[in-house]
PDB file of C-alpha atoms in Angstrom:
ATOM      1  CA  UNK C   1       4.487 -14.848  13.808  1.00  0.00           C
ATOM      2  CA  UNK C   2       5.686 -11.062  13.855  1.00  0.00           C
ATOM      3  CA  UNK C   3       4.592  -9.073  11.470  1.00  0.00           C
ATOM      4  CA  UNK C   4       6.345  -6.465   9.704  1.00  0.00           C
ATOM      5  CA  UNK C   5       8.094  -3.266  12.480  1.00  0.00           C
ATOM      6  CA  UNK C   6       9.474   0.060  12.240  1.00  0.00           C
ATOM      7  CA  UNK C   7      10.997   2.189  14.138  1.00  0.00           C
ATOM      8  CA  UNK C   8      11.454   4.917  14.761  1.00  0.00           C
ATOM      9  CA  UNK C   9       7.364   5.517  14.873  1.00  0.00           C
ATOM     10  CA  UNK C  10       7.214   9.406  15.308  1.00  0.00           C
ATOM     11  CA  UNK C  11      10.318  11.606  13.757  1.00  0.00           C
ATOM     12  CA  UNK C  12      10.712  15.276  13.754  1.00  0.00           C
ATOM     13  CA  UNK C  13      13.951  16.645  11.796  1.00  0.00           C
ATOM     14  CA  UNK C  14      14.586  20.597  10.521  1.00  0.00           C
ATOM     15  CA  UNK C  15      15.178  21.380   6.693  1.00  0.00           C
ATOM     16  CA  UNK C  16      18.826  19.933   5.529  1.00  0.00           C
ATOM     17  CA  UNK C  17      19.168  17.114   7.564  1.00  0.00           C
ATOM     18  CA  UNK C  18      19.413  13.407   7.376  1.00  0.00           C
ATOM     19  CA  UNK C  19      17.165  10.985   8.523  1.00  0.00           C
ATOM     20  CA  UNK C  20      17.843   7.049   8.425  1.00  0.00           C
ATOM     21  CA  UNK C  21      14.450   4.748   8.927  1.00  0.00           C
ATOM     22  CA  UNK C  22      14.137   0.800   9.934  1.00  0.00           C
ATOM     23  CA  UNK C  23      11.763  -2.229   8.729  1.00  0.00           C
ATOM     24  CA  UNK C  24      12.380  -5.321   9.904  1.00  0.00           C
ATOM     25  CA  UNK C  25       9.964  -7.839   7.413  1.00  0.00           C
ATOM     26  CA  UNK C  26       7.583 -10.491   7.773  1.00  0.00           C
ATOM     27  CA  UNK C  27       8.751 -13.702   8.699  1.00  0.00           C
ATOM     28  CA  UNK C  28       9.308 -15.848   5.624  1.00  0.00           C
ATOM     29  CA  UNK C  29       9.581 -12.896   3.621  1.00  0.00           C
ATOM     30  CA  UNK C  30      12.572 -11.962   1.507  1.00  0.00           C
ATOM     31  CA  UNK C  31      11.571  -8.414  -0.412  1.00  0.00           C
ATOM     32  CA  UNK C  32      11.063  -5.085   0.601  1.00  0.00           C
ATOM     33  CA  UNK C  33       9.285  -1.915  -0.335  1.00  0.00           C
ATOM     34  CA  UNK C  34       9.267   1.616   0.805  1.00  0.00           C
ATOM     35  CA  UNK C  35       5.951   3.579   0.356  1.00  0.00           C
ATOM     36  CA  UNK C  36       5.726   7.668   1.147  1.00  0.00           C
ATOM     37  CA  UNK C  37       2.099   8.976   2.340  1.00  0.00           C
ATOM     38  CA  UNK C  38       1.418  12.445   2.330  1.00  0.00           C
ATOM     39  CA  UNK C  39      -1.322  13.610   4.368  1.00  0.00           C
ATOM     40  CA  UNK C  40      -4.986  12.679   2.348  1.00  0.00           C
ATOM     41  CA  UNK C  41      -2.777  10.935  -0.068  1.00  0.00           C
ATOM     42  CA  UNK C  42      -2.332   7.372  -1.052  1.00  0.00           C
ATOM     43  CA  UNK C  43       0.817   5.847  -0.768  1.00  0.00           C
ATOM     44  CA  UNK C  44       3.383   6.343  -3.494  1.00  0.00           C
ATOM     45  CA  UNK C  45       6.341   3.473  -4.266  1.00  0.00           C
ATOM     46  CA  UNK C  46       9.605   4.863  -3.319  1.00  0.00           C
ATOM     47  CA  UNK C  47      11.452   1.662  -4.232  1.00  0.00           C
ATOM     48  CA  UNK C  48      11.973  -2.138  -3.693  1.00  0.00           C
ATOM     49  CA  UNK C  49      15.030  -4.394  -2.384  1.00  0.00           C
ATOM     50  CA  UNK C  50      15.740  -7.351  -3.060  1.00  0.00           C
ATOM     51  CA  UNK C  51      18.499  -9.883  -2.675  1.00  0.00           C
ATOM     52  CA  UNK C  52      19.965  -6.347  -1.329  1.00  0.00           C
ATOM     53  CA  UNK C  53      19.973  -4.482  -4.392  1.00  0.00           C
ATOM     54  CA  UNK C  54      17.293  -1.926  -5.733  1.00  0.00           C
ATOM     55  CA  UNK C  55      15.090  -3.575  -7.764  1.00  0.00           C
ATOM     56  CA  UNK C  56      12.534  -0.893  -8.730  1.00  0.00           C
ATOM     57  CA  UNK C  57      12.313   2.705  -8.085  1.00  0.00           C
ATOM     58  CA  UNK C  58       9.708   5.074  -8.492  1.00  0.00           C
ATOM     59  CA  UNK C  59       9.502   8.399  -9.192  1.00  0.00           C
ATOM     60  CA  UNK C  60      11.924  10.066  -5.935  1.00  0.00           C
ATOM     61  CA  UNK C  61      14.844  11.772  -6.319  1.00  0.00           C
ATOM     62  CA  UNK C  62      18.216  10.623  -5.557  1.00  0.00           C
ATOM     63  CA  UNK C  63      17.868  12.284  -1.928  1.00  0.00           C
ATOM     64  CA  UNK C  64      15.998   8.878  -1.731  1.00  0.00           C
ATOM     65  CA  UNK C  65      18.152   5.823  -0.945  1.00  0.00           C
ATOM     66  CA  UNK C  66      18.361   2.506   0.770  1.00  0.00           C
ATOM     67  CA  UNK C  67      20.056  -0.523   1.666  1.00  0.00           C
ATOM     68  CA  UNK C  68      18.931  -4.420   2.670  1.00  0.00           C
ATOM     69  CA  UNK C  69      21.055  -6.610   5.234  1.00  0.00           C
ATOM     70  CA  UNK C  70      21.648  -9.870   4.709  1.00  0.00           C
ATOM     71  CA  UNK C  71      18.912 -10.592   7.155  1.00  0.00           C
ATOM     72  CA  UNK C  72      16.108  -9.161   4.855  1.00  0.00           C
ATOM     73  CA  UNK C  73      15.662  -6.165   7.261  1.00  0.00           C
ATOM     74  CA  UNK C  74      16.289  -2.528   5.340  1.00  0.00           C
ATOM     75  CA  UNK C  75      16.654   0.888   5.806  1.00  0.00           C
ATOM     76  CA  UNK C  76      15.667   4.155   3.696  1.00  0.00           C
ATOM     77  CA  UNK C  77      18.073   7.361   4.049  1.00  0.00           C
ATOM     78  CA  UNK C  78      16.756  10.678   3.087  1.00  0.00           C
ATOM     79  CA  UNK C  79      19.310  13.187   2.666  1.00  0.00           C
ATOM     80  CA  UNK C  80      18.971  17.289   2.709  1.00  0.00           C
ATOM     81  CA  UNK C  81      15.559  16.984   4.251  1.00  0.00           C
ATOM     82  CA  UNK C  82      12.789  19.688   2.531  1.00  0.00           C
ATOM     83  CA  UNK C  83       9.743  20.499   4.158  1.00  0.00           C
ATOM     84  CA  UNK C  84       7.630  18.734   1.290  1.00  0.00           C
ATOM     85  CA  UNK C  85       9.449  15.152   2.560  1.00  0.00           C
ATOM     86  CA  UNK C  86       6.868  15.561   5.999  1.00  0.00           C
ATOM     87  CA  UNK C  87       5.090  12.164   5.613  1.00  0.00           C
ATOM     88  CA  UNK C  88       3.541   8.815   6.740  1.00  0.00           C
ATOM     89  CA  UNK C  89       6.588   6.360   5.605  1.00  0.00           C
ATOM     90  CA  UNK C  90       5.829   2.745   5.169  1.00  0.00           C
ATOM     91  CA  UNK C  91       7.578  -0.234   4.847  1.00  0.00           C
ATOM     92  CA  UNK C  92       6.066  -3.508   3.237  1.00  0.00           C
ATOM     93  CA  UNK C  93       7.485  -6.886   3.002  1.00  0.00           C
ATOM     94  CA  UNK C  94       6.283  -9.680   0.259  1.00  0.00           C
ATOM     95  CA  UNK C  95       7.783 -13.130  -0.954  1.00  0.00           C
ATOM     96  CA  UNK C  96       9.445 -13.788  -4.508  1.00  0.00           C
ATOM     97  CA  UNK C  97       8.684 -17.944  -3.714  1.00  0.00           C
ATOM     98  CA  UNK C  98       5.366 -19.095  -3.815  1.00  0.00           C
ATOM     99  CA  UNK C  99       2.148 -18.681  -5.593  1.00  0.00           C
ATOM    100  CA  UNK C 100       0.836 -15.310  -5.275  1.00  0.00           C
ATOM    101  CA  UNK C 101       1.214 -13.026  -2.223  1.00  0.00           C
ATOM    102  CA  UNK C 102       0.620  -9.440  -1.451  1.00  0.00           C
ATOM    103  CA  UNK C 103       2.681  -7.106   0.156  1.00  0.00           C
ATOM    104  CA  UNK C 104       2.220  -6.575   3.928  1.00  0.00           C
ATOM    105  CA  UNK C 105       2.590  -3.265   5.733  1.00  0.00           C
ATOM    106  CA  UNK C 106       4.484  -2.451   8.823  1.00  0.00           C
ATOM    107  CA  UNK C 107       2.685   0.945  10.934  1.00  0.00           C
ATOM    108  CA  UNK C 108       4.793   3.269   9.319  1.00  0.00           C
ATOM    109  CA  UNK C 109       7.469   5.970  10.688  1.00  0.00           C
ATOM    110  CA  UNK C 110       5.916  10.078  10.426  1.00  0.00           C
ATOM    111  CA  UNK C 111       8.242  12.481   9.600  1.00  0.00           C
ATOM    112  CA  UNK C 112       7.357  15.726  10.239  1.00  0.00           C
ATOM    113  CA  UNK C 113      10.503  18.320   9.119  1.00  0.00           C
ATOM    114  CA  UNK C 114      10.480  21.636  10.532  1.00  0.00           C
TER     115      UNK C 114
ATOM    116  CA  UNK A   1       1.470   3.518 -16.363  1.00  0.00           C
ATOM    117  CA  UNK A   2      -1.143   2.161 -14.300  1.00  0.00           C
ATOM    118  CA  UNK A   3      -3.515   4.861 -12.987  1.00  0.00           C
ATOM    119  CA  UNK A   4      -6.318   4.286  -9.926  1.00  0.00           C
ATOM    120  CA  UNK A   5      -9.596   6.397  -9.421  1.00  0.00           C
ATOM    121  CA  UNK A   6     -11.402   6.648  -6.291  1.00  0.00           C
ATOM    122  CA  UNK A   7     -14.407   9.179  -7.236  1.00  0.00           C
ATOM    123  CA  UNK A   8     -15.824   8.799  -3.583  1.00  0.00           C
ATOM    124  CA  UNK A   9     -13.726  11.080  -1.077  1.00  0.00           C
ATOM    125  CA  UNK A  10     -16.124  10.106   1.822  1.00  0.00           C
ATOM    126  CA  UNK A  11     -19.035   7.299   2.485  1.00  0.00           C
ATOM    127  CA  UNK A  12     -21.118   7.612   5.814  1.00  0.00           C
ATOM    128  CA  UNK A  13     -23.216   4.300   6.182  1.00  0.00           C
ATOM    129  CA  UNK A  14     -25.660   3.042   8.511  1.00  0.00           C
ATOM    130  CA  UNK A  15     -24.544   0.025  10.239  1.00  0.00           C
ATOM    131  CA  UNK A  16     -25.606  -3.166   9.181  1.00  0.00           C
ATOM    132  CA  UNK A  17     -25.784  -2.390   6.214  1.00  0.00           C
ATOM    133  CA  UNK A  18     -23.888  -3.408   2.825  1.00  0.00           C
ATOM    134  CA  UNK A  19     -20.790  -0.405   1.408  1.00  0.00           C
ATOM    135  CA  UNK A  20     -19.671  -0.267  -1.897  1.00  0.00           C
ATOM    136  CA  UNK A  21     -16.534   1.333  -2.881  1.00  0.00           C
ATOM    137  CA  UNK A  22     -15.878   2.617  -5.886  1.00  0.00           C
ATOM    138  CA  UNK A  23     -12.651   2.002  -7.912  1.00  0.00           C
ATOM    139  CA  UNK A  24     -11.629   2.100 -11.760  1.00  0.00           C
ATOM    140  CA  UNK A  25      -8.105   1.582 -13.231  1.00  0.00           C
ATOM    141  CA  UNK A  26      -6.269   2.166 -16.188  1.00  0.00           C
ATOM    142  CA  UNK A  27      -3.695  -0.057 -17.710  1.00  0.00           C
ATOM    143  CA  UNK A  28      -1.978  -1.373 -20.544  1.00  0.00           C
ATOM    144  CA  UNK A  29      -0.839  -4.714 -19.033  1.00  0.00           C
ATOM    145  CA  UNK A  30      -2.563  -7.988 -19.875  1.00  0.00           C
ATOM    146  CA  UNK A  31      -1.685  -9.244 -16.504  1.00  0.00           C
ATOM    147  CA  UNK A  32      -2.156  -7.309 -13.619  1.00  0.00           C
ATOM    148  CA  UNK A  33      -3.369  -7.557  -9.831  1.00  0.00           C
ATOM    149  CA  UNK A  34      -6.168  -5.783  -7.791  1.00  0.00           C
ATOM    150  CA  UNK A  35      -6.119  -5.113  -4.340  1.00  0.00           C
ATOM    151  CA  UNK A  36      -7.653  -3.538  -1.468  1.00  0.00           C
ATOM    152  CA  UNK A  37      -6.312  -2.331   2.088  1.00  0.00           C
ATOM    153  CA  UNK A  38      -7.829  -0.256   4.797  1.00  0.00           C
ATOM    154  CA  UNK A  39      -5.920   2.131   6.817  1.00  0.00           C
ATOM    155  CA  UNK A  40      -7.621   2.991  10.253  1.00  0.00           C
ATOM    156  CA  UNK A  41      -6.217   5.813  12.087  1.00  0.00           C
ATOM    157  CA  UNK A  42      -3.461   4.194  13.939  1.00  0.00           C
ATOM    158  CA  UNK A  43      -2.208   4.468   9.923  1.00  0.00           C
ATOM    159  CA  UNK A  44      -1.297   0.654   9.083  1.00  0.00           C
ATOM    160  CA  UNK A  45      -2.316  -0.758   5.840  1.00  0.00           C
ATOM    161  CA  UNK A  46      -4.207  -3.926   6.162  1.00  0.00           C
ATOM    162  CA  UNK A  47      -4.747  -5.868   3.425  1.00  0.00           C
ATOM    163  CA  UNK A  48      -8.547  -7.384   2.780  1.00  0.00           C
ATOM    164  CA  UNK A  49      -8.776  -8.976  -0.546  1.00  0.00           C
ATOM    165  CA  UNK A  50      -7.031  -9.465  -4.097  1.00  0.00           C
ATOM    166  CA  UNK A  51      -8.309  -9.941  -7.532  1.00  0.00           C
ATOM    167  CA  UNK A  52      -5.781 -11.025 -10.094  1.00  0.00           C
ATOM    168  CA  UNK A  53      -6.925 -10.180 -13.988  1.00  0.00           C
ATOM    169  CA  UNK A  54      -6.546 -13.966 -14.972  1.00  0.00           C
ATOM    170  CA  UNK A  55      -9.469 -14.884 -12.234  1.00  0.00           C
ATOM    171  CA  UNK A  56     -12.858 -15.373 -13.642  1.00  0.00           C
ATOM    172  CA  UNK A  57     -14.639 -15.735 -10.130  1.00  0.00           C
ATOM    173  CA  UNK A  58     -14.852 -12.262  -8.106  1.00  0.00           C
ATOM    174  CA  UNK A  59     -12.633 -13.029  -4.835  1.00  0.00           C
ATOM    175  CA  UNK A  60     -14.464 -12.952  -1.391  1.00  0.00           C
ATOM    176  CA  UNK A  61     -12.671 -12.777   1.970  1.00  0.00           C
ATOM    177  CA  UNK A  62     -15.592 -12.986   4.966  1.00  0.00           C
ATOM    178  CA  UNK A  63     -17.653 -10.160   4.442  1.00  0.00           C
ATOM    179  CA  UNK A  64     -15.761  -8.923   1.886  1.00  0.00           C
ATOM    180  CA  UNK A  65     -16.072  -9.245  -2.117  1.00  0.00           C
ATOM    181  CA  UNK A  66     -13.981  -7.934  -4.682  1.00  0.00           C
ATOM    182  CA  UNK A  67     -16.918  -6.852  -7.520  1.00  0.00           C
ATOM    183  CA  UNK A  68     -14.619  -7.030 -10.733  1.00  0.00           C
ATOM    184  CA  UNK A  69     -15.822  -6.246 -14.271  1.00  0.00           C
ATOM    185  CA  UNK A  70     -12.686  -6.396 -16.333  1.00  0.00           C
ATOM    186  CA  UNK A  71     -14.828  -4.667 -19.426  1.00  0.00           C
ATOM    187  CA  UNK A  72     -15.600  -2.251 -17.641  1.00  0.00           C
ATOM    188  CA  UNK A  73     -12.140  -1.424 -15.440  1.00  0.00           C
ATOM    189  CA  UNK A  74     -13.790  -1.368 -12.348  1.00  0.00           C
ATOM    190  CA  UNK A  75     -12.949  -3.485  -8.720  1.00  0.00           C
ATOM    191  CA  UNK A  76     -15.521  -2.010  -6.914  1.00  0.00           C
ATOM    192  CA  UNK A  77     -15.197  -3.307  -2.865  1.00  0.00           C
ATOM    193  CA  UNK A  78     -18.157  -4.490  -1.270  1.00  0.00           C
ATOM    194  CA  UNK A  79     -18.175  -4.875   2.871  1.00  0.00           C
ATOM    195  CA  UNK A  80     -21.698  -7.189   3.790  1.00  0.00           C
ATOM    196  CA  UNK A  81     -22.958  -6.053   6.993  1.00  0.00           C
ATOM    197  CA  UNK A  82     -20.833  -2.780   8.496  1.00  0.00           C
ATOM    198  CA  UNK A  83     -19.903  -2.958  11.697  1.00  0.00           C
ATOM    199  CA  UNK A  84     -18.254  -0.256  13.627  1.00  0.00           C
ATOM    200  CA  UNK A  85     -14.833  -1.190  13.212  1.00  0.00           C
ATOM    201  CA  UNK A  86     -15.427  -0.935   9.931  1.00  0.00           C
ATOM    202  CA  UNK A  87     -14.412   2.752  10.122  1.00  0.00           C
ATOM    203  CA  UNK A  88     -11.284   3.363   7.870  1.00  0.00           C
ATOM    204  CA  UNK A  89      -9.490   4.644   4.940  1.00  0.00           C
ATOM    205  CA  UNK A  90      -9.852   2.631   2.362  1.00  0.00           C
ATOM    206  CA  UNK A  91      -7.449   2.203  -0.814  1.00  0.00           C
ATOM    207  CA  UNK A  92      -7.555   0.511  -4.303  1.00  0.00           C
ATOM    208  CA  UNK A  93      -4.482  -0.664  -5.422  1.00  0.00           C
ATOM    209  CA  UNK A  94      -2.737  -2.115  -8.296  1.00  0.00           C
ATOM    210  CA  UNK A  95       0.361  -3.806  -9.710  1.00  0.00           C
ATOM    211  CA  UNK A  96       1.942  -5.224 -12.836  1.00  0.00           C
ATOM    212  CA  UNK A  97       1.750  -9.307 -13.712  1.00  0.00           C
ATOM    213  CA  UNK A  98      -0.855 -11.241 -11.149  1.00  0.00           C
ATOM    214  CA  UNK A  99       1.995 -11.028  -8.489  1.00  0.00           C
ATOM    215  CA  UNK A 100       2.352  -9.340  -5.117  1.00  0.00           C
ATOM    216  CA  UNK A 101       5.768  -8.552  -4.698  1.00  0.00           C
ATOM    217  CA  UNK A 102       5.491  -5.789  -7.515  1.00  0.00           C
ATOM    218  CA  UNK A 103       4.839  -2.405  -6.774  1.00  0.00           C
ATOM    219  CA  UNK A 104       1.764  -0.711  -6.091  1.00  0.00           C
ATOM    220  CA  UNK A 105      -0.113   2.062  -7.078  1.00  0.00           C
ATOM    221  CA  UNK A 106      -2.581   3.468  -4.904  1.00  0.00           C
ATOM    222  CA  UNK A 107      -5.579   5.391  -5.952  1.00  0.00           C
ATOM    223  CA  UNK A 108      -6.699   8.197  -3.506  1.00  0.00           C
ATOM    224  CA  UNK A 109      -8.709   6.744  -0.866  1.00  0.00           C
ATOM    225  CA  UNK A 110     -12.281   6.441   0.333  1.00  0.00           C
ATOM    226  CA  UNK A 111     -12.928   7.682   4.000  1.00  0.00           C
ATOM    227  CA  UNK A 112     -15.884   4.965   5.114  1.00  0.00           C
ATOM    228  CA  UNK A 113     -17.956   6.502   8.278  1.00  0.00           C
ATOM    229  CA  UNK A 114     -20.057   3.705   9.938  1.00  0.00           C
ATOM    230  CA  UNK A 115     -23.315   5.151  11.523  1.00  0.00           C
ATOM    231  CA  UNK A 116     -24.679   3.617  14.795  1.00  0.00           C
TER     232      UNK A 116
END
C-alpha cells in the first residue's frame, strides 16, 4: 500500500520565478492538503482539494495556487517566488468516507529560493 | 481560531524512561480533534495518536497515550519507555469537528533528545 509521494524532493529556484510541486495521495484517499514549514516552524495549511476544487484556504496569498486531477493526485504552483517562500512543503492526503481518519503526510519537497 | 502552545522548545531524556510533552489549545469549537505527529530529520510527519473532544477515554497507541483534560485545554503526549528512535520533532495539532480531513493547526514543536 503506497503511501503518500512527492516529487520533486530538493528544489532550488531564484527570486521571480515559478515553481510547480507534485503529491500523488494515499491509496483510498480522495482529499488533499498542502502544508508550508519554515525552518523551526510548524506546518501552516496552505489549502485543501477536493473533488478538484479548493475547499479551504489558509492564510497565503494568491501567489499560492493549485489544482487536483481526476486521479486524486495534485499540484501547488507558486508564482513570483520571494526569498521568504524557502520552505519544507508538504503534501497530506485524508478520506471524506468513513469514520474518522487523519491526514497522512508525504516527505515533503524543500524549496530553497536564491 | 484555534491556537496550539508548545512551552517546551527542547526535552533531553534518559532512555527507558517515560516523556511527557506538553501541549494546550485554544478554541471556540464544541467539536474538535487532537493530534500528534513526529517529524524525524528525514522531515516526514508521522502520525502517532488522536484524541477527538467527544472521547471520554484518553487514546493510547503502543507506548503512546494521549493525556487529555478537556477542563483544563491540555493533550499532553506521553511516550512509555524511550527508545532511541524515539528522537524527533514532535507536533500538537488540531482541527475543527472530530474529523481528519479538516485542516490543521500546528503548534510549534518539541525537539525530544533520547539519552543512551
Amino acid at each position: 500500500d503506497a503511501g503518500v509521494t512527492q516529487s520533486p524532493t530538493h528544489l532550488i529556484k531564484t527570486r521571480g520565478q515559478q515553481v510547480t510541486l507534485r503529491c500523488s495521495p494515499k491509496s483510498g484517499h480522495d482529499t488533499v492538503s498542502w502544508y508550508q514549514q519554515a525552518l523551526g516552524q510548524g506546518p501552516q495549511f496552505i489549502f485543501q482539494y477536493y473533488e478538484e476544487e479548493e475547499r479551504q484556504r489558509g492564510n497565503f496569498p494568491d501567489r499560492f495556487s493549485g489544482h487536483q486531477f481526476p486521479n486524486y493526485s495534485s499540484e501547488l504552483n507558486v508564482n513570483a517566488l520571494l526569498l521568504g517562500d524557502s520552505a519544507l512543503y508538504l503534501c497530506a492526503s485524508s478520506s471524506t468516507t468513513g469514520s474518522v481518519d487523519t491526514q497522512y503526510f508525504g516527505p515533503g519537497t524543500r524549496l530553497t529560493v536564491l | 481560531a484555534q491556537k496550539i502552545t508548545q512551552t517546551q522548545p527542547g526535552m533531553f531524556v534518559q532512555e527507558k524512561e517515560a516523556v511527557t510533552l506538553d501541549c494546550t489549545y485554544d478554541t471556540s469549537d464544541q467539536s474538535y480533534g487532537l493530534f500528534w505527529y513526529k517529524q524525524p530529520s528525514s522531515g516526514e510527519m508521522i502520525f502517532l495518536i488522536y484524541q477527538g473532544s467527544y472521547d471520554e477515554q484518553n487514546a493510547t497507541e503502543g507506548r503512546y497515550s494521549l493525556n487529555f483534560q478537556k477542563a483544563r485545554k491540555s493533550a499532553n503526549l506521553v511516550i512509555s519507555a524511550s527508545q532511541l528512535g524515539d528522537s524527533a520533532m514532535y507536533f500538537c495539532a488540531m482541527s475543527r469537528a472530530n474529523f481528519g480531513n479538516e485542516k490543521l493547526t500546528f503548534g510549534t514543536g518539541t525537539r525530544l533528545t533520547i539519552i543512551p
